[in-house]
Amino acid sequence: MSQTFVTIARYQYSSEAQIVKGRLEADGITVFLRDNITIDTDPLVSNAIGGVKLKVLAKDVTNAREILRSIKVYSLDDNGNAISCPNCNNQHVELYSTITDFKSFMSFLIGFLFGTLPFSTRYQYKCEDCKTEFPVK
Ligand SMILES: [Zn+2]
């Protein structure tokens, strides 16, 4: 039973899944990606086959979910301060994007890696707690 793999997340692109995989493995969790080779070969099939599946051993599921939560990227303003929700003032604000193609995903990824997220009208903030959505300034 403990050798059973459970899918805990799906990613549209394998590069995204690889980042998360690296983070989980740093904590000693065995990670198995499914369909990433197929999607690397042809990113357009990603939606059709349900994305890259990130799987962990059944015994690691709780742990892995905890880590996934902790590495969620919360949004920062230009000065590196956390964005607060205008409704409840919580700082668990995510950049909610309408990333739908590979090009916008890559610019997101580069922004993520270098700390300069490209803000545009294609993005909105969303408060994780009260679900308020508000525009990027
Ligand atoms: Zn809120």
PDB file of C-alpha atoms and ligand atoms in Angstrom:
ATOM      1  CA  MET A   1       0.000   0.000   0.000  1.00  0.00           C
ATOM      2  CA  SER A   2       2.781   2.417   0.915  1.00  0.00           C
ATOM      3  CA  GLN A   3       4.236   1.811  -2.535  1.00  0.00           C
ATOM      4  CA  THR A   4       1.129   3.127  -4.234  1.00  0.00           C
ATOM      5  CA  PHE A   5       1.560   6.421  -6.053  1.00  0.00           C
ATOM      6  CA  VAL A   6      -1.103   9.062  -5.638  1.00  0.00           C
ATOM      7  CA  THR A   7      -1.560  12.046  -7.957  1.00  0.00           C
ATOM      8  CA  ILE A   8      -1.484  15.192  -5.824  1.00  0.00           C
ATOM      9  CA  ALA A   9      -1.186  17.855  -8.505  1.00  0.00           C
ATOM     10  CA  ARG A  10      -1.461  18.419 -12.215  1.00  0.00           C
ATOM     11  CA  TYR A  11       0.537  20.909 -14.222  1.00  0.00           C
ATOM     12  CA  GLN A  12       0.032  22.116 -17.707  1.00  0.00           C
ATOM     13  CA  TYR A  13       3.761  22.236 -18.401  1.00  0.00           C
ATOM     14  CA  SER A  14       6.476  19.925 -17.245  1.00  0.00           C
ATOM     15  CA  SER A  15       8.871  22.766 -16.363  1.00  0.00           C
ATOM     16  CA  GLU A  16       6.409  23.855 -13.694  1.00  0.00           C
ATOM     17  CA  ALA A  17       6.103  20.301 -12.444  1.00  0.00           C
ATOM     18  CA  GLN A  18       9.900  19.955 -12.390  1.00  0.00           C
ATOM     19  CA  ILE A  19      10.237  22.963 -10.065  1.00  0.00           C
ATOM     20  CA  VAL A  20       7.745  21.480  -7.624  1.00  0.00           C
ATOM     21  CA  LYS A  21       9.319  18.048  -7.954  1.00  0.00           C
ATOM     22  CA  GLY A  22      12.714  19.491  -7.002  1.00  0.00           C
ATOM     23  CA  ARG A  23      11.225  21.148  -3.958  1.00  0.00           C
ATOM     24  CA  LEU A  24       9.524  17.963  -2.760  1.00  0.00           C
ATOM     25  CA  GLU A  25      12.614  15.847  -3.368  1.00  0.00           C
ATOM     26  CA  ALA A  26      14.637  18.306  -1.276  1.00  0.00           C
ATOM     27  CA  ASP A  27      12.422  17.171   1.590  1.00  0.00           C
ATOM     28  CA  GLY A  28      13.072  13.533   0.861  1.00  0.00           C
ATOM     29  CA  ILE A  29       9.815  12.832  -0.904  1.00  0.00           C
ATOM     30  CA  THR A  30       9.916  10.483  -3.866  1.00  0.00           C
ATOM     31  CA  VAL A  31       8.206  12.131  -6.815  1.00  0.00           C
ATOM     32  CA  PHE A  32       7.100  10.576 -10.025  1.00  0.00           C
ATOM     33  CA  LEU A  33       5.960  12.616 -12.994  1.00  0.00           C
ATOM     34  CA  ARG A  34       3.583  11.094 -15.471  1.00  0.00           C
ATOM     35  CA  ASP A  35       3.237  12.192 -19.091  1.00  0.00           C
ATOM     36  CA  ASN A  36       5.929  14.865 -18.866  1.00  0.00           C
ATOM     37  CA  ILE A  37       7.881  13.357 -21.741  1.00  0.00           C
ATOM     38  CA  THR A  38       4.812  13.379 -23.950  1.00  0.00           C
ATOM     39  CA  ILE A  39       4.078  16.981 -23.065  1.00  0.00           C
ATOM     40  CA  ASP A  40       7.692  18.093 -23.578  1.00  0.00           C
ATOM     41  CA  THR A  41       7.495  16.622 -27.035  1.00  0.00           C
ATOM     42  CA  ASP A  42       4.267  18.383 -27.848  1.00  0.00           C
ATOM     43  CA  PRO A  43       2.976  20.963 -25.319  1.00  0.00           C
ATOM     44  CA  LEU A  44      -0.278  21.211 -27.222  1.00  0.00           C
ATOM     45  CA  VAL A  45      -1.379  17.757 -26.142  1.00  0.00           C
ATOM     46  CA  SER A  46      -1.115  18.762 -22.476  1.00  0.00           C
ATOM     47  CA  ASN A  47      -4.747  19.719 -22.121  1.00  0.00           C
ATOM     48  CA  ALA A  48      -5.891  16.683 -24.034  1.00  0.00           C
ATOM     49  CA  ILE A  49      -4.184  14.217 -21.723  1.00  0.00           C
ATOM     50  CA  GLY A  50      -4.842  16.150 -18.511  1.00  0.00           C
ATOM     51  CA  GLY A  51      -1.448  17.731 -17.956  1.00  0.00           C
ATOM     52  CA  VAL A  52       1.655  16.471 -16.208  1.00  0.00           C
ATOM     53  CA  LYS A  53       0.634  14.402 -13.209  1.00  0.00           C
ATOM     54  CA  LEU A  54       2.732  14.802 -10.103  1.00  0.00           C
ATOM     55  CA  LYS A  55       2.575  11.652  -8.020  1.00  0.00           C
ATOM     56  CA  VAL A  56       3.978  10.793  -4.632  1.00  0.00           C
ATOM     57  CA  LEU A  57       3.894   7.647  -2.526  1.00  0.00           C
ATOM     58  CA  ALA A  58       0.688   7.216  -0.553  1.00  0.00           C
ATOM     59  CA  LYS A  59       2.605   7.551   2.719  1.00  0.00           C
ATOM     60  CA  ASP A  60       3.948  10.963   1.640  1.00  0.00           C
ATOM     61  CA  VAL A  61       0.666  12.488   0.502  1.00  0.00           C
ATOM     62  CA  THR A  62      -0.017  14.535   3.640  1.00  0.00           C
ATOM     63  CA  ASN A  63       3.534  15.803   3.788  1.00  0.00           C
ATOM     64  CA  ALA A  64       3.658  16.648   0.121  1.00  0.00           C
ATOM     65  CA  ARG A  65       0.364  18.545   0.226  1.00  0.00           C
ATOM     66  CA  GLU A  66       1.705  20.548   3.159  1.00  0.00           C
ATOM     67  CA  ILE A  67       4.779  21.503   1.144  1.00  0.00           C
ATOM     68  CA  LEU A  68       2.700  22.370  -1.908  1.00  0.00           C
ATOM     69  CA  ARG A  69       0.735  24.778   0.235  1.00  0.00           C
ATOM     70  CA  SER A  70       3.875  26.313   1.705  1.00  0.00           C
ATOM     71  CA  ILE A  71       5.485  27.008  -1.667  1.00  0.00           C
ATOM     72  CA  LYS A  72       2.500  28.742  -3.141  1.00  0.00           C
ATOM     73  CA  VAL A  73       3.721  31.971  -4.622  1.00  0.00           C
ATOM     74  CA  TYR A  74       2.052  34.854  -2.958  1.00  0.00           C
ATOM     75  CA  SER A  75       2.130  38.122  -4.791  1.00  0.00           C
ATOM     76  CA  LEU A  76       4.517  40.955  -4.079  1.00  0.00           C
ATOM     77  CA  ASP A  77       4.353  44.540  -5.230  1.00  0.00           C
ATOM     78  CA  ASP A  78       7.188  46.323  -7.034  1.00  0.00           C
ATOM     79  CA  ASN A  79       8.968  46.950  -3.732  1.00  0.00           C
ATOM     80  CA  GLY A  80       8.773  43.330  -2.704  1.00  0.00           C
ATOM     81  CA  ASN A  81       6.038  43.900  -0.154  1.00  0.00           C
ATOM     82  CA  ALA A  82       3.250  41.397   0.062  1.00  0.00           C
ATOM     83  CA  ILE A  83       0.032  42.482  -1.582  1.00  0.00           C
ATOM     84  CA  SER A  84      -2.839  42.766   0.879  1.00  0.00           C
ATOM     85  CA  CYS A  85      -6.407  41.948   0.091  1.00  0.00           C
ATOM     86  CA  PRO A  86      -8.504  45.155  -0.042  1.00  0.00           C
ATOM     87  CA  ASN A  87     -11.385  43.306   1.561  1.00  0.00           C
ATOM     88  CA  CYS A  88      -9.913  41.343   4.482  1.00  0.00           C
ATOM     89  CA  ASN A  89      -6.331  42.655   4.463  1.00  0.00           C
ATOM     90  CA  ASN A  90      -4.961  39.144   4.315  1.00  0.00           C
ATOM     91  CA  GLN A  91      -1.687  38.675   2.458  1.00  0.00           C
ATOM     92  CA  HIS A  92      -2.502  35.304   1.003  1.00  0.00           C
ATOM     93  CA  VAL A  93      -3.019  36.872  -2.368  1.00  0.00           C
ATOM     94  CA  GLU A  94      -2.290  34.937  -5.469  1.00  0.00           C
ATOM     95  CA  LEU A  95      -1.641  36.270  -8.897  1.00  0.00           C
ATOM     96  CA  TYR A  96      -4.480  34.711 -10.742  1.00  0.00           C
ATOM     97  CA  SER A  97      -3.595  34.494 -14.360  1.00  0.00           C
ATOM     98  CA  THR A  98      -5.194  33.709 -17.588  1.00  0.00           C
ATOM     99  CA  ILE A  99      -2.105  31.942 -18.811  1.00  0.00           C
ATOM    100  CA  THR A 100      -3.331  29.811 -21.612  1.00  0.00           C
ATOM    101  CA  ASP A 101      -0.464  29.449 -23.976  1.00  0.00           C
ATOM    102  CA  PHE A 102       3.139  28.413 -23.803  1.00  0.00           C
ATOM    103  CA  LYS A 103       4.541  31.887 -24.456  1.00  0.00           C
ATOM    104  CA  SER A 104       2.707  33.484 -21.548  1.00  0.00           C
ATOM    105  CA  PHE A 105       3.650  30.576 -19.359  1.00  0.00           C
ATOM    106  CA  MET A 106       7.328  31.051 -20.175  1.00  0.00           C
ATOM    107  CA  SER A 107       7.229  34.744 -19.350  1.00  0.00           C
ATOM    108  CA  PHE A 108       5.485  33.870 -16.120  1.00  0.00           C
ATOM    109  CA  LEU A 109       8.150  31.305 -15.326  1.00  0.00           C
ATOM    110  CA  ILE A 110      10.973  33.732 -16.054  1.00  0.00           C
ATOM    111  CA  GLY A 111       9.251  36.338 -13.907  1.00  0.00           C
ATOM    112  CA  PHE A 112       8.867  33.759 -11.181  1.00  0.00           C
ATOM    113  CA  LEU A 113      12.522  32.766 -11.293  1.00  0.00           C
ATOM    114  CA  PHE A 114      13.901  36.302 -11.402  1.00  0.00           C
ATOM    115  CA  GLY A 115      11.346  37.886  -9.129  1.00  0.00           C
ATOM    116  CA  THR A 116       9.957  40.215 -11.761  1.00  0.00           C
ATOM    117  CA  LEU A 117       6.542  38.947 -12.574  1.00  0.00           C
ATOM    118  CA  PRO A 118       5.288  40.558 -15.732  1.00  0.00           C
ATOM    119  CA  PHE A 119       2.105  42.338 -14.757  1.00  0.00           C
ATOM    120  CA  SER A 120      -0.414  42.974 -17.412  1.00  0.00           C
ATOM    121  CA  THR A 121      -4.122  43.172 -17.837  1.00  0.00           C
ATOM    122  CA  ARG A 122      -4.125  39.433 -18.273  1.00  0.00           C
ATOM    123  CA  TYR A 123      -3.538  39.044 -14.559  1.00  0.00           C
ATOM    124  CA  GLN A 124      -5.688  39.589 -11.525  1.00  0.00           C
ATOM    125  CA  TYR A 125      -5.069  39.180  -7.872  1.00  0.00           C
ATOM    126  CA  LYS A 126      -7.234  36.829  -5.925  1.00  0.00           C
ATOM    127  CA  CYS A 127      -7.438  36.612  -2.163  1.00  0.00           C
ATOM    128  CA  GLU A 128      -7.188  33.024  -1.052  1.00  0.00           C
ATOM    129  CA  ASP A 129      -9.232  33.606   2.067  1.00  0.00           C
ATOM    130  CA  CYS A 130     -12.239  35.680   1.054  1.00  0.00           C
ATOM    131  CA  LYS A 131     -11.890  34.991  -2.695  1.00  0.00           C
ATOM    132  CA  THR A 132     -12.022  38.680  -3.557  1.00  0.00           C
ATOM    133  CA  GLU A 133     -10.544  39.350  -6.967  1.00  0.00           C
ATOM    134  CA  PHE A 134      -8.944  42.687  -7.666  1.00  0.00           C
ATOM    135  CA  PRO A 135      -6.985  44.080 -10.584  1.00  0.00           C
ATOM    136  CA  VAL A 136      -3.238  44.429 -10.863  1.00  0.00           C
ATOM    137  CA  LYS A 137      -2.315  48.113 -10.482  1.00  0.00           C
TER     138      LYS A 137
HETATM  139 ZN    ZN B   1      -9.497  38.737   1.329  1.00  0.00          ZN
END
